Amino acid sequence: MEIEPLSMKRIFLYMFLAAVVMAGCGSSPKKESSAKAQQESKVVEPAAIVPVFDGDSAYNFVAAQVAFGPRVPNSAAHRKCGEYLVELLRAYGADVVTQDVDLKAYTGDVLKARNIIAQFQPEKKERIMLFAHWDSRPWADSDPDKANHYKPILGANDGGSGVGVLLEVARHLSQVPTKLGIDIILFDAEDYGIHENDREKYRSVNHSWALGSQHWAMNPHKKGYEARFGILLDIVGAKGSKFYQESYSLHFAPNVVSKVWEWAHKIGYKDCFVPEESGAITDDHYYVNSIYGIPCIDIINCDPESPNGFGPYHHTVKDDMDWIDADVLKAVGQTVLTVIYNEK
Ligand code: AHN
Ligand code: ZN
């Protein structure tokens, strides 16, 4: 019997959908189905081939960053991790440039910061920007134990998870090109914002967070740089994560929010991509939107019920690998891959 090409494509599409729906969002992976998905490493959609995102690989990329220790600007761990990220992205075939810059923290401290820009298919004019922050917070100022309030955080989830997902995306970009050019930008010094105990003393200070992205937005790596849209991944790895639609994202880039949540739902991640508005979060995307003008969104786990608005690990010494769930990384990463491989 002959099978006509379209129905063959359909069969692959259904196999793929079945695989992701079974994996669910934050459920433990079914060994057999994920092995099967691996075998079929390419997924055929009517319009696009979307690679299968490997949650375990992303998990390992998070662990690799955490193994350096807290990536606090001016520390040896920070510098070494920066080198690791540049080398890895180069090994994946990206044209990598860095912005090495002294940024002034609200404390007056000078941070030896580095934004890392990995350009895939740099010759293409039509581009998508994917970004995350790679530094970790110098202080666990939300820790339940006061004795930890001046200790640095490991930032497995806060920082590490977004970068881990993007490194796994980069691995796929090295194997299967997208129609558009992709820029993966890892911003530095996102998490040096005002310490809880300094709120009063520095109440007139604004814009203490996201220093690396503010610098980039005022000094892009290429003159006249343009991208169709951008997606920021921040705090995307914790068990049981829910991703609400963040308010600045809805304000600046409502179409991008719709596109991303629609794809997430289509491929089976309804449970964690909740189509409801959360609050506004001052994060790297705020500055890329408001200063530079690229419409971009923030995929970020927040918890409206918790005292600091995020999960219980947030800005505590417990932001470690124990919180990281490969299935959550997969839900986010597969959604991002589906979005970027479908863009033409
Ligand atoms: C503020 O708390 C103002 N912004 C949160 C952005 C953030 C911190 N993302 C990670 N850590
Ligand atoms: Zn943080």
CSV table of C-alpha atoms and ligand atoms in Angstrom, one decimal:
chain,number,residue,atom,x,y,z
A,1,MET,CA,0.0,0.0,0.0
A,2,GLU,CA,1.2,3.5,-0.8
A,3,ILE,CA,1.0,6.2,1.7
A,4,GLU,CA,0.7,9.7,0.3
A,5,PRO,CA,3.2,12.2,1.8
A,6,LEU,CA,0.6,14.4,3.6
A,7,SER,CA,-0.9,11.5,5.6
A,8,MET,CA,2.6,10.3,6.5
A,9,LYS,CA,3.3,13.8,7.9
A,10,ARG,CA,0.1,13.6,9.8
A,11,ILE,CA,1.1,10.3,11.3
A,12,PHE,CA,4.4,11.8,12.5
A,13,LEU,CA,2.6,14.8,13.9
A,14,TYR,CA,0.2,12.6,15.9
A,15,MET,CA,3.0,10.5,17.2
A,16,PHE,CA,4.8,13.6,18.3
A,17,LEU,CA,1.7,15.1,19.9
A,18,ALA,CA,1.0,11.8,21.7
A,19,ALA,CA,4.5,11.8,23.1
A,20,VAL,CA,4.4,15.3,24.5
A,21,VAL,CA,0.9,15.0,25.9
A,22,MET,CA,1.8,11.8,27.7
A,23,ALA,CA,4.9,13.5,29.1
A,24,GLY,CA,2.7,16.2,30.6
A,25,CYS,CA,3.9,19.3,32.4
A,26,GLY,CA,6.1,18.5,35.4
A,27,SER,CA,5.0,14.9,35.5
A,28,SER,CA,7.8,12.3,35.7
A,29,PRO,CA,8.8,11.2,32.2
A,30,LYS,CA,7.5,7.9,30.9
A,31,LYS,CA,10.8,6.2,30.0
A,32,GLU,CA,9.4,4.4,27.0
A,33,SER,CA,7.7,7.3,25.4
A,34,SER,CA,10.6,9.6,25.9
A,35,ALA,CA,13.0,7.0,24.4
A,36,LYS,CA,10.7,6.7,21.4
A,37,ALA,CA,10.6,10.5,21.0
A,38,GLN,CA,14.4,10.5,21.1
A,39,GLN,CA,14.5,7.9,18.3
A,40,GLU,CA,12.3,10.0,16.1
A,41,SER,CA,14.5,13.0,16.9
A,42,LYS,CA,12.8,15.1,14.2
A,43,VAL,CA,9.2,16.0,14.5
A,44,VAL,CA,7.2,16.7,11.4
A,45,GLU,CA,4.5,19.3,11.6
A,46,PRO,CA,2.5,20.3,8.6
A,47,ALA,CA,4.5,23.5,8.3
A,48,ALA,CA,7.8,22.8,10.0
A,49,ILE,CA,10.3,20.3,11.4
A,50,VAL,CA,10.6,20.9,15.1
A,51,PRO,CA,13.4,19.0,16.9
A,52,VAL,CA,12.6,17.2,20.2
A,53,PHE,CA,13.9,19.1,23.2
A,54,ASP,CA,15.8,17.0,25.7
A,55,GLY,CA,14.9,18.0,29.2
A,56,ASP,CA,17.7,15.9,30.7
A,57,SER,CA,20.2,17.7,28.5
A,58,ALA,CA,18.9,21.1,29.7
A,59,TYR,CA,19.0,19.8,33.3
A,60,ASN,CA,22.7,18.9,32.8
A,61,PHE,CA,23.3,22.4,31.5
A,62,VAL,CA,21.8,23.9,34.6
A,63,ALA,CA,23.9,21.6,36.8
A,64,ALA,CA,27.1,22.6,34.9
A,65,GLN,CA,26.5,26.2,35.8
A,66,VAL,CA,25.6,25.5,39.4
A,67,ALA,CA,28.9,23.5,39.7
A,68,PHE,CA,30.8,26.7,39.4
A,69,GLY,CA,29.1,28.0,42.5
A,70,PRO,CA,27.2,31.3,42.8
A,71,ARG,CA,27.9,33.3,39.6
A,72,VAL,CA,28.1,36.7,41.4
A,73,PRO,CA,29.8,39.4,39.3
A,74,ASN,CA,33.5,40.0,40.2
A,75,SER,CA,33.9,36.4,41.6
A,76,ALA,CA,36.1,33.7,40.0
A,77,ALA,CA,33.1,31.4,39.6
A,78,HIS,CA,31.4,34.1,37.6
A,79,ARG,CA,34.4,34.6,35.3
A,80,LYS,CA,34.9,30.9,34.8
A,81,CYS,CA,31.2,30.3,34.0
A,82,GLY,CA,31.3,33.1,31.5
A,83,GLU,CA,34.2,31.4,29.7
A,84,TYR,CA,32.3,28.1,29.7
A,85,LEU,CA,29.2,29.7,28.2
A,86,VAL,CA,31.2,31.5,25.4
A,87,GLU,CA,33.1,28.3,24.5
A,88,LEU,CA,30.0,26.1,24.5
A,89,LEU,CA,28.0,28.5,22.3
A,90,ARG,CA,31.0,28.8,19.9
A,91,ALA,CA,31.2,25.0,19.8
A,92,TYR,CA,27.6,25.0,18.7
A,93,GLY,CA,28.5,27.1,15.7
A,94,ALA,CA,27.3,30.5,16.9
A,95,ASP,CA,29.1,33.7,16.1
A,96,VAL,CA,29.7,34.8,19.7
A,97,VAL,CA,30.5,38.4,20.7
A,98,THR,CA,30.8,39.6,24.3
A,99,GLN,CA,30.2,43.0,25.8
A,100,ASP,CA,32.7,43.3,28.6
A,101,VAL,CA,31.7,46.4,30.6
A,102,ASP,CA,32.0,48.0,34.0
A,103,LEU,CA,28.5,48.5,35.3
A,104,LYS,CA,27.8,50.5,38.5
A,105,ALA,CA,25.6,48.7,41.0
A,106,TYR,CA,23.3,50.8,43.3
A,107,THR,CA,25.9,50.1,46.1
A,108,GLY,CA,28.5,52.0,44.1
A,109,ASP,CA,30.4,48.8,43.5
A,110,VAL,CA,31.8,48.4,40.0
A,111,LEU,CA,30.8,45.1,38.4
A,112,LYS,CA,33.0,43.6,35.8
A,113,ALA,CA,30.1,42.5,33.7
A,114,ARG,CA,29.8,40.5,30.5
A,115,ASN,CA,26.9,40.2,28.1
A,116,ILE,CA,27.2,37.2,25.9
A,117,ILE,CA,25.6,37.3,22.4
A,118,ALA,CA,25.5,34.1,20.3
A,119,GLN,CA,24.4,34.8,16.7
A,120,PHE,CA,23.1,31.9,14.7
A,121,GLN,CA,23.0,32.5,10.9
A,122,PRO,CA,24.2,36.1,11.5
A,123,GLU,CA,23.8,36.9,7.8
A,124,LYS,CA,20.0,36.7,8.0
A,125,LYS,CA,18.0,39.9,8.4
A,126,GLU,CA,14.9,38.5,9.9
A,127,ARG,CA,15.7,37.5,13.5
A,128,ILE,CA,14.4,36.3,16.8
A,129,MET,CA,16.0,37.2,20.1
A,130,LEU,CA,16.0,34.6,23.0
A,131,PHE,CA,17.5,35.7,26.3
A,132,ALA,CA,18.1,34.9,29.9
A,133,HIS,CA,20.4,36.2,32.7
A,134,TRP,CA,23.5,34.2,33.6
A,135,ASP,CA,24.5,35.9,36.9
A,136,SER,CA,23.2,34.9,40.3
A,137,ARG,CA,22.1,37.1,43.1
A,138,PRO,CA,24.8,38.1,45.6
A,139,TRP,CA,22.4,37.9,48.6
A,140,ALA,CA,19.8,35.4,49.8
A,141,ASP,CA,17.7,38.3,51.1
A,142,SER,CA,14.4,36.4,51.1
A,143,ASP,CA,15.8,33.5,53.0
A,144,PRO,CA,13.7,32.5,56.1
A,145,ASP,CA,16.9,32.5,58.1
A,146,LYS,CA,18.3,36.0,58.6
A,147,ALA,CA,21.8,34.5,59.0
A,148,ASN,CA,21.7,33.8,55.2
A,149,HIS,CA,20.7,37.3,54.1
A,150,TYR,CA,24.2,38.3,52.9
A,151,LYS,CA,25.1,34.9,51.5
A,152,PRO,CA,25.1,34.5,47.7
A,153,ILE,CA,22.5,32.2,46.1
A,154,LEU,CA,23.3,29.2,43.8
A,155,GLY,CA,20.7,30.4,41.4
A,156,ALA,CA,19.9,27.0,39.9
A,157,ASN,CA,16.4,28.2,39.0
A,158,ASP,CA,17.0,32.0,39.1
A,159,GLY,CA,19.4,32.4,36.3
A,160,GLY,CA,20.6,28.8,35.7
A,161,SER,CA,17.3,27.4,34.4
A,162,GLY,CA,16.8,30.0,31.6
A,163,VAL,CA,20.4,29.6,30.5
A,164,GLY,CA,20.1,25.8,30.6
A,165,VAL,CA,17.1,25.8,28.3
A,166,LEU,CA,18.8,28.2,25.9
A,167,LEU,CA,21.9,26.0,25.8
A,168,GLU,CA,19.8,23.1,24.8
A,169,VAL,CA,18.1,25.2,22.2
A,170,ALA,CA,21.6,26.2,20.9
A,171,ARG,CA,22.5,22.5,20.6
A,172,HIS,CA,19.5,22.0,18.3
A,173,LEU,CA,20.3,25.2,16.3
A,174,SER,CA,23.7,23.6,15.6
A,175,GLN,CA,22.0,20.6,14.0
A,176,VAL,CA,18.9,22.0,12.3
A,177,PRO,CA,18.8,25.6,11.1
A,178,THR,CA,15.7,27.7,11.6
A,179,LYS,CA,14.3,29.8,8.7
A,180,LEU,CA,15.1,33.0,10.7
A,181,GLY,CA,18.3,34.0,12.3
A,182,ILE,CA,18.4,33.5,16.1
A,183,ASP,CA,20.3,35.5,18.7
A,184,ILE,CA,20.7,33.9,22.1
A,185,ILE,CA,21.7,36.7,24.5
A,186,LEU,CA,22.8,36.0,28.0
A,187,PHE,CA,22.6,39.1,30.1
A,188,ASP,CA,24.8,39.8,33.1
A,189,ALA,CA,24.1,41.6,36.4
A,190,GLU,CA,20.3,41.2,36.3
A,191,ASP,CA,20.1,40.2,39.9
A,192,TYR,CA,22.2,42.9,41.7
A,193,GLY,CA,19.0,44.8,42.5
A,194,ILE,CA,18.4,46.5,45.9
A,195,HIS,CA,18.8,44.3,48.9
A,196,GLU,CA,15.7,44.0,51.0
A,197,ASN,CA,17.5,45.7,54.0
A,198,ASP,CA,18.5,48.6,51.8
A,199,ARG,CA,15.1,49.5,50.6
A,200,GLU,CA,14.7,52.5,52.9
A,201,LYS,CA,18.2,53.8,52.5
A,202,TYR,CA,18.1,53.7,48.7
A,203,ARG,CA,14.4,54.4,48.1
A,204,SER,CA,15.2,57.1,45.5
A,205,VAL,CA,17.2,54.6,43.4
A,206,ASN,CA,15.4,53.2,40.4
A,207,HIS,CA,16.6,50.7,37.9
A,208,SER,CA,18.9,48.8,40.1
A,209,TRP,CA,18.0,45.4,38.5
A,210,ALA,CA,18.8,44.2,35.0
A,211,LEU,CA,22.0,46.2,34.5
A,212,GLY,CA,23.3,44.1,31.7
A,213,SER,CA,20.2,44.4,29.6
A,214,GLN,CA,19.9,48.1,30.3
A,215,HIS,CA,23.5,48.5,29.0
A,216,TRP,CA,22.7,46.4,25.9
A,217,ALA,CA,19.5,48.3,25.2
A,218,MET,CA,21.5,51.6,25.1
A,219,ASN,CA,24.5,49.9,23.3
A,220,PRO,CA,23.3,47.0,21.1
A,221,HIS,CA,26.0,44.6,19.8
A,222,LYS,CA,25.2,45.7,16.2
A,223,LYS,CA,24.3,49.1,15.0
A,224,GLY,CA,20.6,49.1,13.9
A,225,TYR,CA,20.1,45.6,15.3
A,226,GLU,CA,16.5,44.4,14.7
A,227,ALA,CA,14.5,41.4,15.7
A,228,ARG,CA,10.9,40.4,15.0
A,229,PHE,CA,10.3,39.6,18.7
A,230,GLY,CA,12.1,38.4,21.8
A,231,ILE,CA,11.5,35.8,24.5
A,232,LEU,CA,13.1,36.0,27.9
A,233,LEU,CA,13.3,32.8,30.0
A,234,ASP,CA,13.7,33.5,33.7
A,235,ILE,CA,13.1,31.1,36.6
A,236,VAL,CA,11.7,28.4,34.3
A,237,GLY,CA,12.9,25.2,36.0
A,238,ALA,CA,11.2,24.6,39.4
A,239,LYS,CA,9.0,21.6,40.1
A,240,GLY,CA,5.3,22.5,39.8
A,241,SER,CA,5.9,25.7,37.9
A,242,LYS,CA,3.0,27.7,36.5
A,243,PHE,CA,3.7,30.4,33.8
A,244,TYR,CA,1.1,33.2,33.9
A,245,GLN,CA,1.1,36.0,31.4
A,246,GLU,CA,3.2,38.7,32.8
A,247,SER,CA,1.8,42.2,32.6
A,248,TYR,CA,4.6,44.1,30.8
A,249,SER,CA,4.7,41.3,28.2
A,250,LEU,CA,1.0,41.7,27.6
A,251,HIS,CA,1.4,45.5,27.4
A,252,PHE,CA,4.4,45.5,25.0
A,253,ALA,CA,4.0,42.3,23.1
A,254,PRO,CA,0.4,40.9,23.3
A,255,ASN,CA,0.8,39.0,20.0
A,256,VAL,CA,3.9,37.3,21.1
A,257,VAL,CA,2.2,36.2,24.4
A,258,SER,CA,-0.7,34.8,22.4
A,259,LYS,CA,1.6,33.0,20.0
A,260,VAL,CA,3.7,31.3,22.7
A,261,TRP,CA,0.7,30.3,24.9
A,262,GLU,CA,-1.2,29.0,21.9
A,263,TRP,CA,1.8,26.8,20.8
A,264,ALA,CA,2.3,25.6,24.4
A,265,HIS,CA,-1.4,24.5,24.5
A,266,LYS,CA,-1.3,22.9,21.1
A,267,ILE,CA,1.7,20.7,22.0
A,268,GLY,CA,0.2,19.6,25.3
A,269,TYR,CA,1.4,22.1,28.0
A,270,LYS,CA,-1.9,23.6,29.1
A,271,ASP,CA,-1.3,22.8,32.7
A,272,CYS,CA,1.7,25.0,33.2
A,273,PHE,CA,1.1,27.7,30.6
A,274,VAL,CA,-1.9,29.4,32.3
A,275,PRO,CA,-3.6,32.0,30.1
A,276,GLU,CA,-4.2,34.4,32.9
A,277,GLU,CA,-2.5,37.7,33.8
A,278,SER,CA,0.0,37.8,36.7
A,279,GLY,CA,1.5,41.1,37.9
A,280,ALA,CA,4.2,43.2,36.3
A,281,ILE,CA,7.8,42.1,36.8
A,282,THR,CA,10.7,44.4,36.2
A,283,ASP,CA,13.0,42.0,34.4
A,284,ASP,CA,15.4,42.1,31.4
A,285,HIS,CA,12.5,42.2,28.9
A,286,TYR,CA,11.2,45.5,30.4
A,287,TYR,CA,14.4,47.3,29.2
A,288,VAL,CA,14.6,45.6,25.9
A,289,ASN,CA,11.0,46.7,25.3
A,290,SER,CA,11.0,50.2,26.8
A,291,ILE,CA,14.5,51.4,25.8
A,292,TYR,CA,15.2,49.4,22.6
A,293,GLY,CA,11.7,48.8,21.3
A,294,ILE,CA,11.8,45.1,20.4
A,295,PRO,CA,8.5,43.5,21.4
A,296,CYS,CA,9.4,40.8,23.9
A,297,ILE,CA,7.9,38.7,26.6
A,298,ASP,CA,9.0,37.1,29.9
A,299,ILE,CA,8.3,33.5,30.6
A,300,ILE,CA,8.7,33.4,34.4
A,301,ASN,CA,7.4,31.3,37.2
A,302,CYS,CA,5.7,33.4,39.8
A,303,ASP,CA,3.4,32.5,42.7
A,304,PRO,CA,0.9,35.2,43.5
A,305,GLU,CA,0.2,33.5,46.9
A,306,SER,CA,3.8,33.6,48.2
A,307,PRO,CA,5.1,36.6,50.2
A,308,ASN,CA,7.8,37.7,47.7
A,309,GLY,CA,5.6,36.9,44.7
A,310,PHE,CA,7.8,34.0,43.6
A,311,GLY,CA,8.3,30.4,44.7
A,312,PRO,CA,9.7,29.5,48.2
A,313,TYR,CA,13.2,29.0,46.8
A,314,HIS,CA,13.4,32.5,45.4
A,315,HIS,CA,16.4,34.5,46.6
A,316,THR,CA,17.1,31.9,49.3
A,317,VAL,CA,20.1,29.6,49.8
A,318,LYS,CA,17.7,26.8,48.7
A,319,ASP,CA,17.6,27.8,45.0
A,320,ASP,CA,19.5,24.6,44.2
A,321,MET,CA,19.3,21.6,41.9
A,322,ASP,CA,16.7,19.9,44.2
A,323,TRP,CA,14.1,22.3,42.7
A,324,ILE,CA,15.0,21.7,39.1
A,325,ASP,CA,12.6,19.4,37.1
A,326,ALA,CA,13.7,18.2,33.7
A,327,ASP,CA,10.0,18.0,32.6
A,328,VAL,CA,9.4,21.7,33.4
A,329,LEU,CA,12.6,22.6,31.4
A,330,LYS,CA,11.2,20.5,28.6
A,331,ALA,CA,7.8,22.1,28.6
A,332,VAL,CA,9.4,25.5,28.3
A,333,GLY,CA,12.1,24.4,25.8
A,334,GLN,CA,9.8,22.4,23.6
A,335,THR,CA,7.5,25.4,23.4
A,336,VAL,CA,10.3,27.8,22.5
A,337,LEU,CA,11.6,25.4,19.8
A,338,THR,CA,8.1,25.0,18.4
A,339,VAL,CA,7.7,28.8,18.2
A,340,ILE,CA,11.1,29.5,16.5
A,341,TYR,CA,11.0,26.6,14.0
A,342,ASN,CA,7.5,27.6,12.9
A,343,GLU,CA,8.4,31.2,12.2
A,344,LYS,CA,9.0,32.0,8.5
B,1,AHN,C1,12.3,42.4,40.9
B,1,AHN,O1,12.2,41.7,41.9
B,1,AHN,C2,12.1,43.9,40.9
B,1,AHN,N1,12.5,41.9,39.8
B,1,AHN,C3,12.6,40.5,39.7
B,1,AHN,C4,13.3,40.0,38.5
B,1,AHN,C5,14.1,38.9,38.9
B,1,AHN,C6,14.9,38.8,40.0
B,1,AHN,N2,14.3,37.9,38.1
B,1,AHN,C7,15.1,37.1,38.7
B,1,AHN,N3,15.5,37.6,39.9
B,2,ZN,ZN,16.6,36.9,41.2
